[in-house]
Short mmCIF file of C-alpha atoms in Angstrom, two decimals:
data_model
loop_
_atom_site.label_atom_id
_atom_site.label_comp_id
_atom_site.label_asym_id
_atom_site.label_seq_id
_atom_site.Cartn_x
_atom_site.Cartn_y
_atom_site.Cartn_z
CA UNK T 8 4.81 -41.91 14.82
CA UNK T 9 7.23 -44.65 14.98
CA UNK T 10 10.82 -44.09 14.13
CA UNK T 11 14.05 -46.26 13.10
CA UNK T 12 15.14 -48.12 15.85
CA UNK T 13 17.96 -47.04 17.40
CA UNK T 14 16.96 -43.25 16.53
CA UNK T 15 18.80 -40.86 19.22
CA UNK T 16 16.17 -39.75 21.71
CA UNK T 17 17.25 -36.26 21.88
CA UNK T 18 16.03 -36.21 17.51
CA UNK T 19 12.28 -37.86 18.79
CA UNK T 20 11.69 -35.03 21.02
CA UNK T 21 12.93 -32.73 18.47
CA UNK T 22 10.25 -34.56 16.20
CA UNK T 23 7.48 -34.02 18.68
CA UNK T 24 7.80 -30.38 19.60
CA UNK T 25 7.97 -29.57 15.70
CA UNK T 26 4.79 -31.50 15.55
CA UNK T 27 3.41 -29.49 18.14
CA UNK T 28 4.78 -26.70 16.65
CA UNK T 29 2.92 -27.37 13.63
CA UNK T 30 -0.38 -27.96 15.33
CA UNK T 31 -0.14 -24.99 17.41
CA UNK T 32 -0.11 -22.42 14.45
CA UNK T 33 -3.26 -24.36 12.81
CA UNK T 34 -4.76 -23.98 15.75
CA UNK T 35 -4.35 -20.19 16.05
CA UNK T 36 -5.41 -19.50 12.21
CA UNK T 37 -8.39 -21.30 12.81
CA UNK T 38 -9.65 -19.33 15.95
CA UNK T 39 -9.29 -16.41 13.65
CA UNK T 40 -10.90 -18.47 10.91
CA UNK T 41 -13.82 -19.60 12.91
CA UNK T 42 -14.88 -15.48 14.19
CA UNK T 43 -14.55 -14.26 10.63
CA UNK T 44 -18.29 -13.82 10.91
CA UNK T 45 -18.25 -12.68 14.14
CA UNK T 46 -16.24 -9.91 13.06
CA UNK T 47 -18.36 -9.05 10.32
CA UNK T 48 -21.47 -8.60 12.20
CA UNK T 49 -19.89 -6.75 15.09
CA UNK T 50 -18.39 -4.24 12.15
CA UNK T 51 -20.85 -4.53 10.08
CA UNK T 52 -19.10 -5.19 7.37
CA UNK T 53 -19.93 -5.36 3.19
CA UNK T 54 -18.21 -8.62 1.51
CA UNK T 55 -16.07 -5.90 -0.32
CA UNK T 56 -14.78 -4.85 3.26
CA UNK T 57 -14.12 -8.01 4.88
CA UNK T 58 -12.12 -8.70 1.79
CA UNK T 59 -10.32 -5.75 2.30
CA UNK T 60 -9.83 -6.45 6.15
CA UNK T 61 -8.30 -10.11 5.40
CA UNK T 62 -5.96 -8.40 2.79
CA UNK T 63 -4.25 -7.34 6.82
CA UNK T 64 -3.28 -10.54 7.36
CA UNK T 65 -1.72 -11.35 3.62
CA UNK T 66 0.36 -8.40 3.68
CA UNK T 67 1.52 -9.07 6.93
CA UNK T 68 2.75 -12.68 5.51
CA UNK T 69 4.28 -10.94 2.36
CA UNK T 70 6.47 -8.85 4.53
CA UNK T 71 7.32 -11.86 6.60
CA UNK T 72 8.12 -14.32 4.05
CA UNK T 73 10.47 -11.54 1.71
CA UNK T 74 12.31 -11.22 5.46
CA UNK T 75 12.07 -14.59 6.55
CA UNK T 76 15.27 -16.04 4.63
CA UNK T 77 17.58 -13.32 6.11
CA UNK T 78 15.77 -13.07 9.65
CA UNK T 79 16.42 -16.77 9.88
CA UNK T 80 20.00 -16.77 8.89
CA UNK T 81 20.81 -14.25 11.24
CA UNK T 82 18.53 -15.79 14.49
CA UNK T 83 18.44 -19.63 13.60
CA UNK T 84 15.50 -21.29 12.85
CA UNK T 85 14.43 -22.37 16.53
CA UNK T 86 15.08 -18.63 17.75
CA UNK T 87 12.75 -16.97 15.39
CA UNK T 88 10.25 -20.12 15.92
CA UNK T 89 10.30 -18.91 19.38
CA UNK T 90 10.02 -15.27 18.85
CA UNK T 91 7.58 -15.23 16.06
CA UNK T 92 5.22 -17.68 17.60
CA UNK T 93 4.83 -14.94 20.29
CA UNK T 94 4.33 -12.16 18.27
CA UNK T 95 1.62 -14.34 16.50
CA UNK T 96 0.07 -14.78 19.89
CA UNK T 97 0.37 -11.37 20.16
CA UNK T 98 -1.57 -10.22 17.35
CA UNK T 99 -4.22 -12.91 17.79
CA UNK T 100 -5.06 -11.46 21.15
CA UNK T 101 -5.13 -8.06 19.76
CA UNK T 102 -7.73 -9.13 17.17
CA UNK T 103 -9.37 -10.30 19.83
CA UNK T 104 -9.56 -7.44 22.31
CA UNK T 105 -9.98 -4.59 19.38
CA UNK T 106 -13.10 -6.49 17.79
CA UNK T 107 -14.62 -6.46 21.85
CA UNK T 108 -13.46 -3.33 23.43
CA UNK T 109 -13.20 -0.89 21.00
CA UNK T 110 -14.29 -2.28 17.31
CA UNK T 111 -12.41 -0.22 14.51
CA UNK T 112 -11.55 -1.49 10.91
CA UNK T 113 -7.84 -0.17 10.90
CA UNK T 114 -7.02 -1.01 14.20
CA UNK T 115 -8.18 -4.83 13.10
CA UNK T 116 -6.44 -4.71 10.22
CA UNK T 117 -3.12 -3.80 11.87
CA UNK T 118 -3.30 -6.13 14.54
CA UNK T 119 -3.73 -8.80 11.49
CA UNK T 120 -0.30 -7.77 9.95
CA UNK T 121 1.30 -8.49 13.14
CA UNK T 122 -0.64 -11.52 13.13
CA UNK T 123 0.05 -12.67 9.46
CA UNK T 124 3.67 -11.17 9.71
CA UNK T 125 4.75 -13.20 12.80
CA UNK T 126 2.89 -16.57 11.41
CA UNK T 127 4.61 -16.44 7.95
CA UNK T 128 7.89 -16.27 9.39
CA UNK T 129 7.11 -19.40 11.95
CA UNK T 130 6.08 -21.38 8.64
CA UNK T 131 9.17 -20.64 7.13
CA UNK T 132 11.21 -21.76 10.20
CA UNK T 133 9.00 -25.02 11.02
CA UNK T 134 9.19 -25.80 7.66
CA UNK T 135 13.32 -25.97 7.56
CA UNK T 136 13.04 -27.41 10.81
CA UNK T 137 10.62 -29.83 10.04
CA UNK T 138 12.86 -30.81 6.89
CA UNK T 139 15.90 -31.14 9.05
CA UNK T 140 14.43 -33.67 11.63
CA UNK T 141 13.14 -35.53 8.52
CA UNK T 142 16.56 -36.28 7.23
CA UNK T 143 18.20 -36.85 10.22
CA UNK T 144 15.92 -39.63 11.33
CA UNK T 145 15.65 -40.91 7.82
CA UNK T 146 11.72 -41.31 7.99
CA UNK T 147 9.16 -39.48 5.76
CA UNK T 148 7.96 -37.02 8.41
CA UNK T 149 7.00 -33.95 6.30
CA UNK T 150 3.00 -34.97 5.22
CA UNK T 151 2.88 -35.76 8.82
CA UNK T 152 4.08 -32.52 9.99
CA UNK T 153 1.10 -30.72 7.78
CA UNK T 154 -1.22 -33.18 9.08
CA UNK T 155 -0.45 -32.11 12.86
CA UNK T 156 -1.51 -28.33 11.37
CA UNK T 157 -4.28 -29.38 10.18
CA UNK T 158 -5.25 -31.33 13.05
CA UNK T 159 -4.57 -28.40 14.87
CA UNK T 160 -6.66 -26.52 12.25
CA UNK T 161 -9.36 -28.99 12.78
CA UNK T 162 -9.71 -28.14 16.25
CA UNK T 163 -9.56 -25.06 16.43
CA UNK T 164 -11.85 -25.00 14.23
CA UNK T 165 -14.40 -27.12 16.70
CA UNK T 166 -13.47 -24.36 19.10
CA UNK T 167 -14.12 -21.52 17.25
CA UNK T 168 -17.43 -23.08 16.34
CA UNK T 169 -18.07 -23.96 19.76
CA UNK T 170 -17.29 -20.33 21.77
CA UNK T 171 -19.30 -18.87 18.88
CA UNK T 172 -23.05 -21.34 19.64
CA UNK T 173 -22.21 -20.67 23.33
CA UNK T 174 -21.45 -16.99 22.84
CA UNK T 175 -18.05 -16.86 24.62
CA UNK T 176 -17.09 -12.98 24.23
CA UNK T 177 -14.41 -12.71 21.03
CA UNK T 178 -12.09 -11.29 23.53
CA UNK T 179 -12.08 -13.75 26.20
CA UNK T 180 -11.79 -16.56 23.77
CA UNK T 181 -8.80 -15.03 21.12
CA UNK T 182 -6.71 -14.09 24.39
CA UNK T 183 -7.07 -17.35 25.99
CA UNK T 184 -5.69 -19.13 22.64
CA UNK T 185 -2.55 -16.24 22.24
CA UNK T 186 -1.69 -17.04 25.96
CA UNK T 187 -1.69 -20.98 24.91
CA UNK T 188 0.55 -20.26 22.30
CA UNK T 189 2.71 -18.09 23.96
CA UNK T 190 3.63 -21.09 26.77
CA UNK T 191 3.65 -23.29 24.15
CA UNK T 192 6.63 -21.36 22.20
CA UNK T 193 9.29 -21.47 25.24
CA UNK T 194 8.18 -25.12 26.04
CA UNK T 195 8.71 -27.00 23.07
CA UNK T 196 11.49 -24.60 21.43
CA UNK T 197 13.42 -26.29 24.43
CA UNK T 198 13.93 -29.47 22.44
CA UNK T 199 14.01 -27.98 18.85
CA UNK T 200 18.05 -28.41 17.51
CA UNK T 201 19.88 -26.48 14.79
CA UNK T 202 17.62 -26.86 11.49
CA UNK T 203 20.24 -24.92 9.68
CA UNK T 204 23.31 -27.03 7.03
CA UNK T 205 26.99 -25.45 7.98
CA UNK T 206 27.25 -22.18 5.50
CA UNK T 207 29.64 -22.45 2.72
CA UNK T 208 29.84 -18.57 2.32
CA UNK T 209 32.83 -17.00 3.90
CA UNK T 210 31.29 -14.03 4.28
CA UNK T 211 27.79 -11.87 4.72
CA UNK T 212 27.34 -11.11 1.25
CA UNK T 213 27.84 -14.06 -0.48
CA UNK T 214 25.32 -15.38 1.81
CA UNK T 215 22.63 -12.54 0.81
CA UNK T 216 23.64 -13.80 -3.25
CA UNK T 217 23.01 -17.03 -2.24
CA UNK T 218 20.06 -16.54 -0.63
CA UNK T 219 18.74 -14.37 -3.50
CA UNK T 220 19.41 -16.51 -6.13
CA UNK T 221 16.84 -19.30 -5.46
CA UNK T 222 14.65 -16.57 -7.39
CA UNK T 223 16.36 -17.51 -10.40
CA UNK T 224 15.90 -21.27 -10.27
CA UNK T 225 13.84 -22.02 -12.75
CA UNK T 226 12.58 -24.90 -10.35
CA UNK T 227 12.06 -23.46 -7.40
CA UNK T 228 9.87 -20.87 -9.14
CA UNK T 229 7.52 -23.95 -10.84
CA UNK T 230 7.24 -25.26 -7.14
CA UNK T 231 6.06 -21.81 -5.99
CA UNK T 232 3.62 -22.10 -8.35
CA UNK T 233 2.34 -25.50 -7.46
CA UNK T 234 1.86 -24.36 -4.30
CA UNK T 235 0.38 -20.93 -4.88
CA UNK T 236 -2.37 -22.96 -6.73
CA UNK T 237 -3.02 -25.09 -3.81
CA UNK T 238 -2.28 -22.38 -1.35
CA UNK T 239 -5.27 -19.88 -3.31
CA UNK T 240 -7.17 -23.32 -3.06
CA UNK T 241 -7.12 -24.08 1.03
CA UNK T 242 -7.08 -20.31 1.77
CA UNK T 243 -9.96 -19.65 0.36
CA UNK T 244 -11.68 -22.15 2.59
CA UNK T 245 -9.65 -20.53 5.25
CA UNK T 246 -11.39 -17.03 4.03
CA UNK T 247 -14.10 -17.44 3.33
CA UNK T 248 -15.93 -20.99 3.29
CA UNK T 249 -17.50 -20.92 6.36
CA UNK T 250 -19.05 -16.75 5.04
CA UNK T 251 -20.28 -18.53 1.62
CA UNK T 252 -21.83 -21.36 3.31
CA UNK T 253 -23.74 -19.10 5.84
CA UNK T 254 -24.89 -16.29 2.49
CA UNK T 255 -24.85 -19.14 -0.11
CA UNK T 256 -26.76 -21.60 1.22
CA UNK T 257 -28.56 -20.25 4.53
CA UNK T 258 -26.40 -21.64 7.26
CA UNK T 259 -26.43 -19.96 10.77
CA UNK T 260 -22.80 -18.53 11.69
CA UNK T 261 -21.88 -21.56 13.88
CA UNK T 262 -23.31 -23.86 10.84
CA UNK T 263 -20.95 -21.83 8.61
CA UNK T 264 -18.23 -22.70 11.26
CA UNK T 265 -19.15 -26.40 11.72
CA UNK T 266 -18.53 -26.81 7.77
CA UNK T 267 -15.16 -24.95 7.95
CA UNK T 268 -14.42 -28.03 10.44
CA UNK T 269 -15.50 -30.45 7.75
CA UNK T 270 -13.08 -28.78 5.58
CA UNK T 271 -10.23 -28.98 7.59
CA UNK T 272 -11.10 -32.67 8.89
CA UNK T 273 -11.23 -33.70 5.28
CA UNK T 274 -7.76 -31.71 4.94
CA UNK T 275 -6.10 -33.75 7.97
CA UNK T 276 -7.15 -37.18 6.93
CA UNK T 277 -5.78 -36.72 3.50
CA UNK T 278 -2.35 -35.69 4.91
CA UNK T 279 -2.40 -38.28 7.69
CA UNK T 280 -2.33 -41.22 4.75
CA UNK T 281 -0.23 -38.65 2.63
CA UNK T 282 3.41 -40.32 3.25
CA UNK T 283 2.56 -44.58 2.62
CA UNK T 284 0.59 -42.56 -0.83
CA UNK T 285 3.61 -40.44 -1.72
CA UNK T 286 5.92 -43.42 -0.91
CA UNK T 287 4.17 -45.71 -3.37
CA UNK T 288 2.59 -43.35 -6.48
CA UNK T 289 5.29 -40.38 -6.28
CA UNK T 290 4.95 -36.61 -5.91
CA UNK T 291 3.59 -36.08 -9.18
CA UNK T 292 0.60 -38.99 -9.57
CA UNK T 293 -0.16 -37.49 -5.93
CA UNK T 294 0.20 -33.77 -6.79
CA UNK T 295 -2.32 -34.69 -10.09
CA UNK T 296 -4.61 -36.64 -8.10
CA UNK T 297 -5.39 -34.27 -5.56
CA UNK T 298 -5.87 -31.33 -7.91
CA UNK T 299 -8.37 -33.02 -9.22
CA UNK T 300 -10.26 -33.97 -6.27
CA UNK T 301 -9.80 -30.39 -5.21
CA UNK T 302 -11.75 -29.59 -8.47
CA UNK T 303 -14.13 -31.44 -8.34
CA UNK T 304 -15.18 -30.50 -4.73
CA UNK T 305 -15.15 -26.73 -5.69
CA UNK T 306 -17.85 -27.29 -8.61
CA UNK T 307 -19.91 -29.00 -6.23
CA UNK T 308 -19.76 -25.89 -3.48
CA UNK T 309 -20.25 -23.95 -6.65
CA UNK T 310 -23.34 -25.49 -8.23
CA UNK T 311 -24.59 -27.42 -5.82
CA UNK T 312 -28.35 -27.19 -5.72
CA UNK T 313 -28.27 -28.28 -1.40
CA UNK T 314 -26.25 -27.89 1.01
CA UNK T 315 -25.94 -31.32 1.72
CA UNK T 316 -24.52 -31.55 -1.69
CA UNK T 317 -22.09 -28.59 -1.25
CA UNK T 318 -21.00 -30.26 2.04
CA UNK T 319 -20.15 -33.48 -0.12
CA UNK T 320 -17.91 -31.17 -2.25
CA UNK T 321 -16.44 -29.49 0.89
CA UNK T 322 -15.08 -32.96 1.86
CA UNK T 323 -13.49 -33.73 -1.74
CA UNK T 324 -12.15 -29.85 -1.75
CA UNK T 325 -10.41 -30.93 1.36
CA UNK T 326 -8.74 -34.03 0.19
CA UNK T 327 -8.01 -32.20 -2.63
CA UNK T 328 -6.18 -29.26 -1.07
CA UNK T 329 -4.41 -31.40 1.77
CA UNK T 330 -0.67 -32.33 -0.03
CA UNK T 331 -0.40 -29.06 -2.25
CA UNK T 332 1.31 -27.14 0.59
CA UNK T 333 3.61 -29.90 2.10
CA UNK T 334 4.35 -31.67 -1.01
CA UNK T 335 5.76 -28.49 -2.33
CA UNK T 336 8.16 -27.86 0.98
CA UNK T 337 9.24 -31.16 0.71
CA UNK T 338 10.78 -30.35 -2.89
CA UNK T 339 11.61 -27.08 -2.21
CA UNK T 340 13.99 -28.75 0.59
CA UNK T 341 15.25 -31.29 -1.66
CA UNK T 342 18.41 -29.61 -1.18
CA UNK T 343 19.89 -28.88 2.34
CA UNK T 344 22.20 -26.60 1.80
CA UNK T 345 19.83 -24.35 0.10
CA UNK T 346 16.75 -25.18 1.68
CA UNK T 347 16.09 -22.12 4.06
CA UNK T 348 16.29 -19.98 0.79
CA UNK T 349 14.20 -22.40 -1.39
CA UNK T 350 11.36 -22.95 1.28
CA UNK T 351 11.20 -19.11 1.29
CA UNK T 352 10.76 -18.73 -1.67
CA UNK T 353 8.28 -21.00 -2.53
CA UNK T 354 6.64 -20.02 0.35
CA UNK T 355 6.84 -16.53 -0.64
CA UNK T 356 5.41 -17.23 -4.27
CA UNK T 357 2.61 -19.59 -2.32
CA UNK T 358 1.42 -16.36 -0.04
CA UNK T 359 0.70 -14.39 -2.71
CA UNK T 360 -2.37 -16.16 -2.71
CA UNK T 361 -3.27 -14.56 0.71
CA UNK T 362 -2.39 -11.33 -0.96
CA UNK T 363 -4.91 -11.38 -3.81
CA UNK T 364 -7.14 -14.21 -2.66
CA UNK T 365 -8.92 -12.00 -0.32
CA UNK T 366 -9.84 -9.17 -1.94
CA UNK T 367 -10.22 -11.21 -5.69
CA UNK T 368 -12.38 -13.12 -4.31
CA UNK T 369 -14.17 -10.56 -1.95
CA UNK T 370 -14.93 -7.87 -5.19
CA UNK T 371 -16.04 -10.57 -7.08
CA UNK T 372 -18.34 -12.28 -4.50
CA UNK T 373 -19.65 -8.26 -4.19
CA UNK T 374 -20.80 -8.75 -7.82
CA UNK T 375 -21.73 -12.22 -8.71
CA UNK T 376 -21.46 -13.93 -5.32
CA UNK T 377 -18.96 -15.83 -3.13
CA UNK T 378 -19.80 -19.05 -4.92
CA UNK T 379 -19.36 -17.58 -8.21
CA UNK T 380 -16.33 -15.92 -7.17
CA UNK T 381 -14.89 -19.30 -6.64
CA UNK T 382 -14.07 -20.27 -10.45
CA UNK T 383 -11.43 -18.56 -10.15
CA UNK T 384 -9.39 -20.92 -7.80
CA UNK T 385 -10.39 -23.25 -10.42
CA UNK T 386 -8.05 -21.85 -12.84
CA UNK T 387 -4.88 -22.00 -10.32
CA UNK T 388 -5.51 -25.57 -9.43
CA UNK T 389 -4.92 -25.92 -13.20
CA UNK T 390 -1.81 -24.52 -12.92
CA UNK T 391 -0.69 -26.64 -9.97
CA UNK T 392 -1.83 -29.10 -12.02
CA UNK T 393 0.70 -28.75 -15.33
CA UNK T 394 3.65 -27.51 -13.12
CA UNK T 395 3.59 -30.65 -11.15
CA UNK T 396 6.58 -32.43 -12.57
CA UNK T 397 8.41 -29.59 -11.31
CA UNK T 398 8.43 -31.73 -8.01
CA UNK T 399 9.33 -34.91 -9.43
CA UNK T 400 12.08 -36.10 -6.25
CA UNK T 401 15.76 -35.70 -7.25
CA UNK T 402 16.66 -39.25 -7.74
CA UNK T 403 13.71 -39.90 -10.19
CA UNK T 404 14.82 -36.89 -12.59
CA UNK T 405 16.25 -38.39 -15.45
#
C-alpha cells in the first residue's frame, strides 16, 4: 500500500480507514452470507421462501441507493458512512437475535431491509470517498479498495463457516459482529475527510436537477449495466452458492460455507492484482477478460459431474466476478464533480440485481434446480460483456 512520496500523512490515514471501511462491510455481508442455511433450517424454509426472504435485503438496498445521492449531499459522505454503518450493525444483530429468540419470517425480513438499506447507502458513500482519496494521492487505489471488501468478505466468510461447525448460537455470533462494526464506524470515520467536489449549484434545486440527470447519460446508464451483470454474477454466490453446493452436490452446511470462502478468496486475489492489470491492458481487455472467466466458472458449477469439479469452477467464477463492481465505480467517478450522482446511479442500476436475483433465481431453482437456475446469470455476464467499452477511461475516448 505504498504511496507517492511526499503524500500528506493526514490523506494515508484517510486511505486506511476507507480500506477498513471497505473490509468491514464485506465482513458483515458475509456473516449473513455464511447462516443463510442456518436460517433455513431453523425456519424451515422452501427454496421459493428463502428467495423470497433475501428479496428483504434487496429492497432495503433499492430504497437506499434511490436516497443515497440526496442523503449524501445533505450529510456528507463521512457522516452518513458513520451513521449507516451503524444502522447496518443494527440490522445484522437483529437478524441475529430474531432467527434465535423468536424465529418469524417477517420479522427477518424487516430486520434485512434495515440491513440492506443502511449497507447500500455506506457503498455509495465509501465508494465517493474511496474515489476522492484516489485522486488526491494520485495512485490507483480503487481495485484495492474492493479487494479490502472482499478480504473482508473472505473472512467473514471463514467465520461464518467456523461458528456454524462449532455451533456458536446465530445470536451470539451476528451480535458480536454488529457490535464490531458499530466501534469500528466512530473509529475510523475520525480520519475520513470531505469526499465531496465544491457544488456549482447556487441553490437546492439545481442541485436535485443535477443530481437527477445522471439518469439521462447515456453512459452512465451502459456502466450500470456492466455492473448489474457482474453484480447478478457475485450476488448470486453471495445468495445462494454456498445453498446449491450443500442441495446440488451433497455438501454439509459448513461444506456449503467453506466453498462460499473459496469464492470470495478467488474474488480477493483477482482484485488484489486488479490495478498493475488495469494499468497495463485497460478497463475494457480487463472488463472482457473477466466476463469470460466468470463464464466459464458458472458452466462448470452448472454441469459439473463432481464437486471437485464444481469447486474448480467456483474459483474461475470468482476471478471472473472480482473487477465488475469496482471497475464500474471507477468510471462512474471519472468525473468529480458529478461523481456522487454517477456512483449512485450505477450503483442503483447494479442493485437491481439484488432485487430480482433472489427470487429469479429462487422460483426457478423451485422448478429445475439452483444449478439450473444459474443460466440465467449467464445471459447478464453477456451483457456486461458488449457494454464494456462504455468504461473505456476518459483520456482513451477518441
Amino acid at each position: 500500500m505504498s504511496a507517492p512520496a511526499g503524500t500528506d500523512p493526514a490523506l494515508l490515514r484517510w486511505r486506511n480507514a476507507v480500506l477498513a471501511i471497505f473490509a468491514a462491510s464485506g465482513f458483515a455481508f458475509a456473516n449473513w452470507a455464511a447462516r443463510v442455511p442456518n436460517v433455513r433450517d431453523i425456519l424451515g424454509a422452501s427454496t421459493r421462501e428463502m428467495g423470497i426472504l433475501i428479496l428483504g435485503i434487496a429492497i432495503g438496498a433499492i430504497l437506499g441507493l434511490v436516497a443515497s445521492s440526496h442523503v449524501i449531499a445533505h450529510f456528507g459522505a463521512t457522516a452518513s458512512i458513520r451513521g449507516f454503518l451503524v444502522a447496518t450493525a443494527g440490522g445484522l444483530a437483529a437478524v441475529g437475535l430474531i432467527a434465535e429468540v423468536a424465529p418469524g419470517f417477517w420479522l427477518l425480513f424487516a430486520a434485512l431491509v434495515v440491513l440492506g438499506a443502511g449497507n447500500s447507502i455506506v457503498d455509495v458513500a465509501m465508494n465517493l470517498s474511496g474515489a476522492a482519496n484516489e485522486r488526491r494521492i494520485g495512485k490507483t487505489l480503487m481495485p484495492l479498495f474492493h479487494a479490502l471488501f472482499s478480504l473482508g468478505t473472505m473472512l467473514g466468510a471463514g467465520f461464518g463457516a467456523l461458528t456454524e461447525q462449532v455451533g456458536v448460537p446465530i445470536g451470539a455470533h451476528l451480535g458480536l459482529v454488529g457490535l464490531t462494526l458499530v466501534v469500528l464506524a466512530f473509529y475510523a470515520c475520525r480520519h475520513l475527510r470531505p469526499a465531496e467536489e465544491p457544488a456549482s449549484e447556487e441553490d437546492g434545486k439545481a442541485g436535485w436537477r443535477t443530481r437527477l440527470a445522471a439518469w439521462t447519460d447515456v453512459r452512465v446508464l451502459l456502466i450500470g449495466l456492466i455492473v448489474l451483470g457482474m453484480a447478478f454474477t457475485e450476488g448470486t454466490a453471495n445468495d445462494w452458492l454456498s445453498l446449491s453446493m450443500v442441495d446440488g452436490y451433497g455438501l454439509s452446511n459448513p461444506g456449503g460455507a467453506t466453498v462460499f470462502a473459496v469464492f470470495v478468496t478467488a474474488m480477493t486475489a483477482g482484485r488484489l492484482c486488479g490495478g498493475a492489470v488495469l494499468d497495463r491492458f485497460g478497463r475494457i481487455p480487463v472488463l472482457a477478460g473477466t466476463a469470460l472467466l466468470a463464464f466459464a466458472g458458472l458452466l462448470l458449477v452448472i454441469i459439473g459431474p463432481t464437486a471437485p469439479v464444481a469447486i474448480a469452477g467456483v474459483v474461475l467464477w470468482g476471478l471472473g466476478a472480482s473487477l465488475g463492481f469496482p471497475v464500474g465505480m471507477s468510471a462512474a467517478a471519472d468525473d468529480p464533480v458529478k461523481a456522487t450522482a454517477n456512483v449512485a446511479a450505477v450503483a442503483t442500476i447494479g442493485y437491481v440485481a439484488f432485487l430480482i436475483g433472489p427470487p429469479l433465481i429462487g422460483l426457478l431453482g423451485e422448478e429445475v434446480g439452483l444449478r439450473n437456475a444459474f443460466f440465467v446469470v449467464l445471459v447478464l455476464v453477456a451483457v456486461a460483456l458488449l457494454c464494456s467499452p462504455a468504461a473505456r477511461e476518459p483520456k482513451r475516448r477518441s
